[in-house]
Coordinates of C-alpha atoms in Angstrom, one line a residue:
X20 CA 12.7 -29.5 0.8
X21 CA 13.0 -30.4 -2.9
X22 CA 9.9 -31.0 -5.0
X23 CA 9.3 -31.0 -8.7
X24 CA 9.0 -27.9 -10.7
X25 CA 9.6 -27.3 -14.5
X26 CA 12.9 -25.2 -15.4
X27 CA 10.9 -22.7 -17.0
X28 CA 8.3 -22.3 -14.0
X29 CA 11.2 -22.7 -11.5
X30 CA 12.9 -19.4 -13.5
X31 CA 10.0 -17.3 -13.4
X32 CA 8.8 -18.0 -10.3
X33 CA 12.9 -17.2 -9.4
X34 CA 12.4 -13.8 -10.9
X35 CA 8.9 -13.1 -8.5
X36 CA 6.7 -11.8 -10.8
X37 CA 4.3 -10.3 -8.9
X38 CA 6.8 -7.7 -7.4
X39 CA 8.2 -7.2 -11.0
X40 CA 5.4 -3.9 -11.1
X41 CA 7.6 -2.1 -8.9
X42 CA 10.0 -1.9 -11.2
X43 CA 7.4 -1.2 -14.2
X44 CA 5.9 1.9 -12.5
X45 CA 8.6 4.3 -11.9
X46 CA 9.4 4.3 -15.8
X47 CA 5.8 4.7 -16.7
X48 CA 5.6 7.8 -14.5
X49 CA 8.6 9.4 -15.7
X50 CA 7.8 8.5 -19.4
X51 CA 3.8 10.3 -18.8
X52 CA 5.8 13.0 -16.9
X53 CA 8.8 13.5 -20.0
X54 CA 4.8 13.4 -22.6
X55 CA 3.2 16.1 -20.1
X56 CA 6.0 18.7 -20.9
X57 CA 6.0 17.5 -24.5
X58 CA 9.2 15.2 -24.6
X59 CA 8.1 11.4 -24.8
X60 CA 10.7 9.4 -26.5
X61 CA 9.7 5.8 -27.4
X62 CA 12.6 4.1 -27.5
X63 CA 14.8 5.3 -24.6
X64 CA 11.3 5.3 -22.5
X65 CA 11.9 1.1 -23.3
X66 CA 15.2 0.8 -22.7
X67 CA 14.4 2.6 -19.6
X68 CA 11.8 0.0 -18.9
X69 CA 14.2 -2.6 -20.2
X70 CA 17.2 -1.8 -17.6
X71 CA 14.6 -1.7 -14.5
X72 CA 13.1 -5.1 -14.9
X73 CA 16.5 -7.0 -15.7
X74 CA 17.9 -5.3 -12.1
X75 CA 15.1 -6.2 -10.4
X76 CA 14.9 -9.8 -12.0
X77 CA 18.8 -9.6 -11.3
X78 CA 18.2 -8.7 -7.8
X79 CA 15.8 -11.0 -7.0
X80 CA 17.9 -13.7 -8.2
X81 CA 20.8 -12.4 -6.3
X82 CA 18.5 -12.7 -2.9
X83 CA 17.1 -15.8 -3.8
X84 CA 21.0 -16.9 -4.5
X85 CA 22.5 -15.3 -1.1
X86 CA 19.8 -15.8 1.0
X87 CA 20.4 -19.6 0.4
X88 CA 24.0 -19.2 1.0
X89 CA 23.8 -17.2 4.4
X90 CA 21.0 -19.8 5.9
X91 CA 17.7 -17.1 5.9
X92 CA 15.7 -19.9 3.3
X93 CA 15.1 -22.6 6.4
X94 CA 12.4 -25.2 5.9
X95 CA 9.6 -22.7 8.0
X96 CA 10.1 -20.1 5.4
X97 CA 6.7 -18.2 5.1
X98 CA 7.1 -16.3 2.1
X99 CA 6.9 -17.9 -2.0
X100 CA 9.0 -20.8 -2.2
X101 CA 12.9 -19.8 -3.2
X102 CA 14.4 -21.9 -6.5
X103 CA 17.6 -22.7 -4.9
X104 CA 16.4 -23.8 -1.4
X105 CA 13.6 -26.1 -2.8
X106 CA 16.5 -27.6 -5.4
X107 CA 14.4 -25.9 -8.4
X108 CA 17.9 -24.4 -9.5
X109 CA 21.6 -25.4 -8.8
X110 CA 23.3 -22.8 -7.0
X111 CA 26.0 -22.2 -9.7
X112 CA 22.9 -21.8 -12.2
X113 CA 21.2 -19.0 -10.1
X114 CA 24.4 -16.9 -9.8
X115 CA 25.0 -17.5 -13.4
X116 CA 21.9 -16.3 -14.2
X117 CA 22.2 -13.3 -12.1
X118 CA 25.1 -11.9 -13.8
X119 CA 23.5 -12.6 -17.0
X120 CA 20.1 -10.6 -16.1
X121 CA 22.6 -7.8 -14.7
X122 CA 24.6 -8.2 -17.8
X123 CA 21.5 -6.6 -20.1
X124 CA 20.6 -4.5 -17.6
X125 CA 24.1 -3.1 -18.2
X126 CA 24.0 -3.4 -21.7
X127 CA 20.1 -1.3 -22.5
X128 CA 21.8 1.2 -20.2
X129 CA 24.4 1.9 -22.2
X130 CA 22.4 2.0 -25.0
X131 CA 20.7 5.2 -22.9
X132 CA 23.7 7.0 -22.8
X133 CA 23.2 8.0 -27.0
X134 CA 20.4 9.8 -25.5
X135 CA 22.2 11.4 -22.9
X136 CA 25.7 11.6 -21.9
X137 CA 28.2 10.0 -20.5
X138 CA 27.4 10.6 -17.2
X139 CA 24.4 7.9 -16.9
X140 CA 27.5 5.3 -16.2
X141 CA 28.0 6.2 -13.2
X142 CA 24.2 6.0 -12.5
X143 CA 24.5 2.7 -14.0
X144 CA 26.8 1.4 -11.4
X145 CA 25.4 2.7 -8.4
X146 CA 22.6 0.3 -9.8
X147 CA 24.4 -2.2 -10.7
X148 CA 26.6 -2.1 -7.2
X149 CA 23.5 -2.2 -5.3
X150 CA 21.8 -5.1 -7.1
X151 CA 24.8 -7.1 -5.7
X152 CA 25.3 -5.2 -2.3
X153 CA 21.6 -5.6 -1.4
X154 CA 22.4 -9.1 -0.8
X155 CA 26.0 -10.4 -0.9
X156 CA 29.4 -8.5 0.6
X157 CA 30.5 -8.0 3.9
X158 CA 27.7 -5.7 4.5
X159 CA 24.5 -6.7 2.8
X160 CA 22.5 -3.5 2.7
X161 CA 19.2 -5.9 3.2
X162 CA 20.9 -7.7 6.4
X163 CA 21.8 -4.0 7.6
X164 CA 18.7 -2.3 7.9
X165 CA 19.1 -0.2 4.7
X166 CA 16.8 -2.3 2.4
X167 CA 14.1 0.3 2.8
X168 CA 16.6 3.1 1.9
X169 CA 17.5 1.0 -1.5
X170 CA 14.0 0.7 -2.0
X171 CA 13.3 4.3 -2.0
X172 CA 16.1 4.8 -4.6
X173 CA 15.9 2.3 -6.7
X174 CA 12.4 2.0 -7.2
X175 CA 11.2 5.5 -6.9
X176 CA 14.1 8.5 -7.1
X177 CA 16.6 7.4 -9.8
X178 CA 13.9 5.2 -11.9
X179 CA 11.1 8.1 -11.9
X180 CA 13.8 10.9 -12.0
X181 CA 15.7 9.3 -14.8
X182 CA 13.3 8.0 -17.1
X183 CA 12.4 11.8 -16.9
X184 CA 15.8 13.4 -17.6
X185 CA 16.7 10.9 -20.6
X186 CA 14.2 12.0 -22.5
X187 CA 13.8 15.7 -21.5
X188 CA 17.5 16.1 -20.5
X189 CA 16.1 18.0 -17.5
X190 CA 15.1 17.3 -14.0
X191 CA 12.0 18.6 -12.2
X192 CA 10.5 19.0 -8.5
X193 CA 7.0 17.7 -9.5
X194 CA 9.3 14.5 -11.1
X195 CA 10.8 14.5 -7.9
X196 CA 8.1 15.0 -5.2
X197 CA 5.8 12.0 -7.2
X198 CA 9.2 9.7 -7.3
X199 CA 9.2 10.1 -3.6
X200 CA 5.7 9.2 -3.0
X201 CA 6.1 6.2 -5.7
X202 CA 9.2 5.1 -3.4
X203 CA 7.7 5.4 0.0
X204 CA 4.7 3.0 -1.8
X205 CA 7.2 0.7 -3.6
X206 CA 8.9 0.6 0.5
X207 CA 5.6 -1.4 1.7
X208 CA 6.0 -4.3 -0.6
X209 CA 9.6 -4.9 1.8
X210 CA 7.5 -3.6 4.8
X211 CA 5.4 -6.6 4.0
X212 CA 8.0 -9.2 3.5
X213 CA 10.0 -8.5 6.4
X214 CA 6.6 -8.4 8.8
X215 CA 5.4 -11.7 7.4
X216 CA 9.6 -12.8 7.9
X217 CA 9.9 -11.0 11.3
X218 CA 11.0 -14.0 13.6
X219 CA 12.9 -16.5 10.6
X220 CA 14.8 -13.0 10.1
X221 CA 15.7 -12.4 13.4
X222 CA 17.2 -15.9 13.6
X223 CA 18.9 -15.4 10.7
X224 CA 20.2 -12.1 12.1
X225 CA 18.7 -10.7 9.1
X226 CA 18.1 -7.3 10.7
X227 CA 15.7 -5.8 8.5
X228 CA 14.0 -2.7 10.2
X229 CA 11.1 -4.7 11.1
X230 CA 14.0 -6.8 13.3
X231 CA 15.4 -3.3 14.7
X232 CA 12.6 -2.0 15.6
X233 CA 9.8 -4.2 16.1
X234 CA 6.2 -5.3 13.7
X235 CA 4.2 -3.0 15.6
X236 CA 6.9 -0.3 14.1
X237 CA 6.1 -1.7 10.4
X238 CA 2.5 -1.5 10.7
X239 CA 3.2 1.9 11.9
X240 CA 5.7 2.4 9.4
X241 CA 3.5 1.5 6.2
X242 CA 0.8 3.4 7.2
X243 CA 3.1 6.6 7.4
X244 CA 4.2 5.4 4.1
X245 CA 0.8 5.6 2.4
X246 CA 0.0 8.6 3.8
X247 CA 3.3 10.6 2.6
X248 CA 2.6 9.1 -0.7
X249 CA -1.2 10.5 -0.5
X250 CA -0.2 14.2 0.8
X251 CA 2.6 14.2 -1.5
X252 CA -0.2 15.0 -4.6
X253 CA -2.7 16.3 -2.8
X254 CA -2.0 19.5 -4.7
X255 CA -2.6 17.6 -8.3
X256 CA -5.9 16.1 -6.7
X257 CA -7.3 19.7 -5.7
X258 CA -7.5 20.4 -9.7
X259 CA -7.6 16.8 -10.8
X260 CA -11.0 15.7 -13.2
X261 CA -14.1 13.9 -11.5
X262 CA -13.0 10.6 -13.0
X263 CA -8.6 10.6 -11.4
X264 CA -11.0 11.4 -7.9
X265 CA -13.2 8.3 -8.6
X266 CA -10.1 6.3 -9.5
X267 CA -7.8 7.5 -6.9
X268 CA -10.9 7.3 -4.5
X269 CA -10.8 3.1 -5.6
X270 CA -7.3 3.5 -5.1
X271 CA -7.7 4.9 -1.4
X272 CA -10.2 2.0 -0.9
X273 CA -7.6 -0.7 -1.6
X274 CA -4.7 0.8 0.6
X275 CA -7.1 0.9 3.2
X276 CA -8.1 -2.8 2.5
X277 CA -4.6 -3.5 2.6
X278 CA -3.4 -1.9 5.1
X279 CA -5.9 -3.8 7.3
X280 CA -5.4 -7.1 5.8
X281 CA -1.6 -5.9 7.4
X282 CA -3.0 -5.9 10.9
X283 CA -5.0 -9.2 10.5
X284 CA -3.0 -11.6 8.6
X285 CA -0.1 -13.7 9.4
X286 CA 2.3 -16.3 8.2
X287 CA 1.5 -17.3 4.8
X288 CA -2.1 -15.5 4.4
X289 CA 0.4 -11.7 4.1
X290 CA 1.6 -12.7 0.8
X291 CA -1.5 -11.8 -0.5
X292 CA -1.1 -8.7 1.6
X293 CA 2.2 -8.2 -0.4
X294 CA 0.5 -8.7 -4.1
X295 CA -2.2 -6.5 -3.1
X296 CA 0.1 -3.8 -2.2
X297 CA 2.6 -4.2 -5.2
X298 CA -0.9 -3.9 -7.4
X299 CA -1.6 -0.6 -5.2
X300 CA 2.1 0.3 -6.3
X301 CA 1.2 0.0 -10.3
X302 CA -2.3 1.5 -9.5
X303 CA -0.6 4.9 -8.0
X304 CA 1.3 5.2 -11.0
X305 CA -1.3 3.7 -13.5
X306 CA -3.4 6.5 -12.3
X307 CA -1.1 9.4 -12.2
X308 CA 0.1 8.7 -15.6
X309 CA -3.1 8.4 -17.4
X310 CA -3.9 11.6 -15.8
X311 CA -0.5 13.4 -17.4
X312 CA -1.0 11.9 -20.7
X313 CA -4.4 13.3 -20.7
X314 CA -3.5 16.9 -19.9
X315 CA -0.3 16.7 -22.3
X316 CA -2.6 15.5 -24.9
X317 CA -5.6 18.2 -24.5
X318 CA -7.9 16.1 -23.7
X319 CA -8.9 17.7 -20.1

């Protein structure tokens, strides 16, 4: 399976940037939420920013590391290409360099606590345990059926929810209910994966929910998804200015794109499916945020 790739391209492509938005656009809703009620803090709004894309990098390292290790990278993988099973990066190399993206994770996330307290460490390891856990332990949450659950957490509720209460030392419903619809959105880039992965999964008793419960259940599954995400602010829509309606109307026109590219596509062809719908991700919360900063600022 090994080909050449430059050390530099084999890292990056390691750290799968085109999913890395998931982990941008919780912290850019909670930081246009915290300047909405007159709070926005700079700097802990990029340490914020800081800790979610070294756990995701982390992560993805982890999976690409574990994955390799349990026998789910085999030679008809569908999805991108993975840095250890190709022989981009040395085994050893990509664990090292898992610990050492979860190591700054750990380390900007202490730096949050100065504007907080004390008690973001134990947010901090609930992070950090799951970044391992997802893959790796006797019960990898991603080879249990509970990678949706971590992706509903971890890149919606605590990132959204968080970002917010460092800055205004408060929580709020509205940061709440729009982390939950982020979530559910940020849950169809793994709906995605594990579709396009359904049967190298199920040989690799992988047993994703797409596995449990079938890929007509995911197509079902991220539909419902988009949907809760869509009702979820349909009450900030019904006062919303003409131009968030055009823009989440262009919005609605992608998801619906995507969501039939979903039905369509197979094998390789879905992982454009899954960059589309990580854009629609960063879209959502491009979207809502510019429409926050606008009211916090006076402009509408």
């Amino acid at each position: 399976m090994e080909h050449k790739k430059s050390i530099v391209g084999a890292w990056v492509e390691a750290a799968r940037p085109k999913t890395l938005p998931a982990s941008v656009s919780p912290v850019l809703l909670g930081s246009a939420l915290a300047y909405y009620d007159g709070a926005f803090d700079v700097l802990p709004a990029i340490l914020c920013l800081l800790v979610a894309l070294f756990a995701q990098i982390a992560s993805n390292f982890a999976n690409d590391y574990f994955d390799f290790k349990k026998g789910a990278d085999r030679e008809d993988r569908l999805g991108p290409e993975r840095a250890v099973a190709q022989g981009w990066i040395s085994p050893k190399a990509m664990l090292a360099g898992t610990f050492v993206m979860l190591g700054l994770a750990c380390l900007f996330g202490l730096m949050l606590i100065f504007f907080a307290d004390w008690r973001l460490l134990l947010v901090g390891v609930a992070i950090a345990v799951c970044v391992l856990a997802y893959s790796a332990g006797p019960f990898p949450l991603a080879y249990n059926g509970l990678g949706d659950v971590c992706v509903l957490l971890f890149y919606g509720i605590i990132p959204v929810c968080f970002t917010y209460y460092i800055q205004t030392l408060s929580f709020s419903l509205l940061s709440f209910l729009l982390s939950v619809a982020l979530g559910l959105l940020s849950v169809n880039i793994l709906v995605v994966n594990n579709y396009r992965d359904y049967e190298q999964d199920k040989a690799a008793r992988k047993r994703t929910t797409i596995v449990l419960f079938g890929r007509r259940f995911g197509r079902v599954f991220y539909i419902m998804n988009e949907c809760v995400a869509f009702i979820l602010i349909l009450p900030l829509l019904l006062d919303a200015p003409w131009w968030a309606l055009f823009l989440f109307g262009i919005l609605f026109a992608l998801c619906f794109y995507t969501t039939r590219e979903l039905f369509i596509l197979e094998g390789k062809a879905l992982n454009r499916t899954l960059g589309h719908t990580a854009r629609n991700v960063f879209f959502f919360a491009l979207i809502l945020s510019v429409l926050f900063v606008s009211i916090g600022s006076g402009v509408y």
